[in-house]
XYZ file of C-alpha atoms in Angstrom:
139
model
C -31.893 11.850 3.531
C -33.579 9.442 5.877
C -34.965 6.413 4.004
C -37.912 6.316 6.408
C -39.060 9.778 5.314
C -37.993 9.867 1.670
C -39.263 8.377 -1.524
C -37.136 6.007 -3.574
C -36.020 8.766 -5.980
C -34.671 10.928 -3.144
C -32.773 7.992 -1.667
C -31.363 7.054 -5.096
C -30.282 10.665 -5.760
C -28.600 10.960 -2.334
C -26.745 7.682 -2.882
C -25.639 8.556 -6.414
C -24.429 12.030 -5.353
C -22.557 10.872 -2.235
C -19.121 10.979 -3.865
C -19.548 14.450 -5.352
C -20.953 15.776 -2.073
C -17.929 14.474 -0.160
C -15.649 15.910 -2.879
C -17.200 19.343 -2.293
C -16.849 18.935 1.480
C -13.121 18.167 1.242
C -12.536 20.832 -1.414
C -13.815 23.400 1.115
C -12.473 21.948 4.381
C -9.243 20.407 3.028
C -7.415 18.505 5.789
C -8.504 20.839 8.585
C -11.899 19.428 9.582
C -10.917 16.225 11.420
C -7.860 15.693 13.626
C -5.482 12.730 13.441
C -6.667 9.855 15.614
C -3.745 9.000 17.869
C -6.061 7.563 20.543
C -7.407 4.447 18.815
C -5.756 2.077 21.305
C -7.570 3.853 24.156
C -10.975 3.997 22.500
C -10.794 0.522 20.938
C -8.368 -1.449 23.149
C -9.386 -4.867 21.818
C -8.900 -3.848 18.201
C -5.899 -1.494 18.386
C -4.345 -2.153 21.799
C -2.006 -4.853 20.457
C -0.562 -2.385 17.945
C 0.198 0.265 20.557
C 0.952 -1.623 23.797
C 4.539 -1.223 24.933
C 4.905 -4.990 24.970
C 2.689 -5.133 21.839
C 0.143 -7.254 23.655
C 1.664 -10.539 22.610
C 0.481 -10.121 19.013
C 3.676 -8.576 17.702
C 6.969 -10.416 18.145
C 10.379 -10.349 16.601
C 10.997 -12.622 13.627
C 11.750 -16.200 14.617
C 10.147 -15.937 18.058
C 7.426 -18.335 19.054
C 3.862 -17.122 19.620
C 1.610 -18.290 22.438
C -0.042 -20.751 20.031
C 3.342 -22.317 19.162
C 3.636 -20.861 15.667
C 6.808 -19.046 14.666
C 6.789 -15.368 13.709
C 7.770 -14.568 10.137
C 8.585 -11.211 8.559
C 6.041 -12.170 5.893
C 3.193 -12.132 8.422
C 0.809 -9.213 7.981
C -1.684 -7.498 10.306
C -4.205 -5.731 8.037
C -6.378 -2.741 8.955
C -8.985 -1.491 6.447
C -10.724 1.815 7.057
C -13.895 2.374 5.058
C -14.506 6.109 4.870
C -10.887 7.138 5.411
C -11.312 10.743 4.266
C -7.945 12.505 4.205
C -6.269 9.829 6.337
C -6.834 10.925 9.918
C -6.799 7.269 10.993
C -4.682 5.792 8.210
C -1.743 8.175 8.672
C -1.271 7.627 12.447
C -1.467 3.859 11.809
C 1.198 4.186 9.093
C 3.362 6.060 11.614
C 2.888 3.234 14.098
C 3.615 0.612 11.459
C 6.869 2.381 10.634
C 7.873 2.403 14.317
C 7.092 -1.320 14.646
C 9.090 -2.088 11.504
C 12.016 0.034 12.700
C 12.097 -1.952 15.956
C 11.886 -5.245 13.981
C 8.462 -6.275 15.250
C 6.358 -8.660 13.176
C 3.800 -8.986 11.696
C 4.061 -6.088 9.292
C 1.217 -3.588 9.703
C -0.648 -3.069 6.424
C -3.188 -0.223 6.283
C -5.822 0.313 3.592
C -8.084 3.351 3.281
C -11.215 3.563 1.125
C -13.405 6.609 0.565
C -16.184 7.989 -1.676
C -14.234 11.182 -2.234
C -11.440 11.111 -4.778
C -10.532 14.613 -3.550
C -9.952 13.290 -0.005
C -7.998 10.259 -1.204
C -5.854 12.528 -3.392
C -5.052 14.722 -0.379
C -4.116 11.654 1.663
C -1.906 10.316 -1.129
C -0.094 13.665 -1.253
C 0.625 13.665 2.490
C 4.374 13.077 3.111
C 3.714 10.256 5.611
C 1.654 8.403 3.011
C 4.220 8.984 0.266
C 7.000 7.672 2.502
C 5.005 4.604 3.582
C 4.085 3.848 -0.039
C 7.708 4.073 -1.112
C 8.742 1.691 1.678
C 6.049 -0.807 0.699
């Protein structure tokens, strides 16, 4: 519903029904509608390039190393990504995979990924995905 061509009641109804409409969408399409986004560093190099660069773009370092600004890297440092409208995790899950790889290779800061969505059905599917379960268990 376009607010420019709808009355206030139509806009209110569309907004209040958004969650249930997305629930129906994901109940029908499951996890098959969108593909995992493994290309974020190419599409958004400024935002995601440092996470994917082979040399990690200078943002990620091993614990105890000095950054360009003179500060020292700590394993408690966190790089946070929040996706609003995460659906079934087509962005969140590849980022969790990357975070696991960075952690395995002892790079800091730790990559923390949050996903938010209208659809409890979609979020439930994401939470049931083995990659999500594993990442949640690892913290």
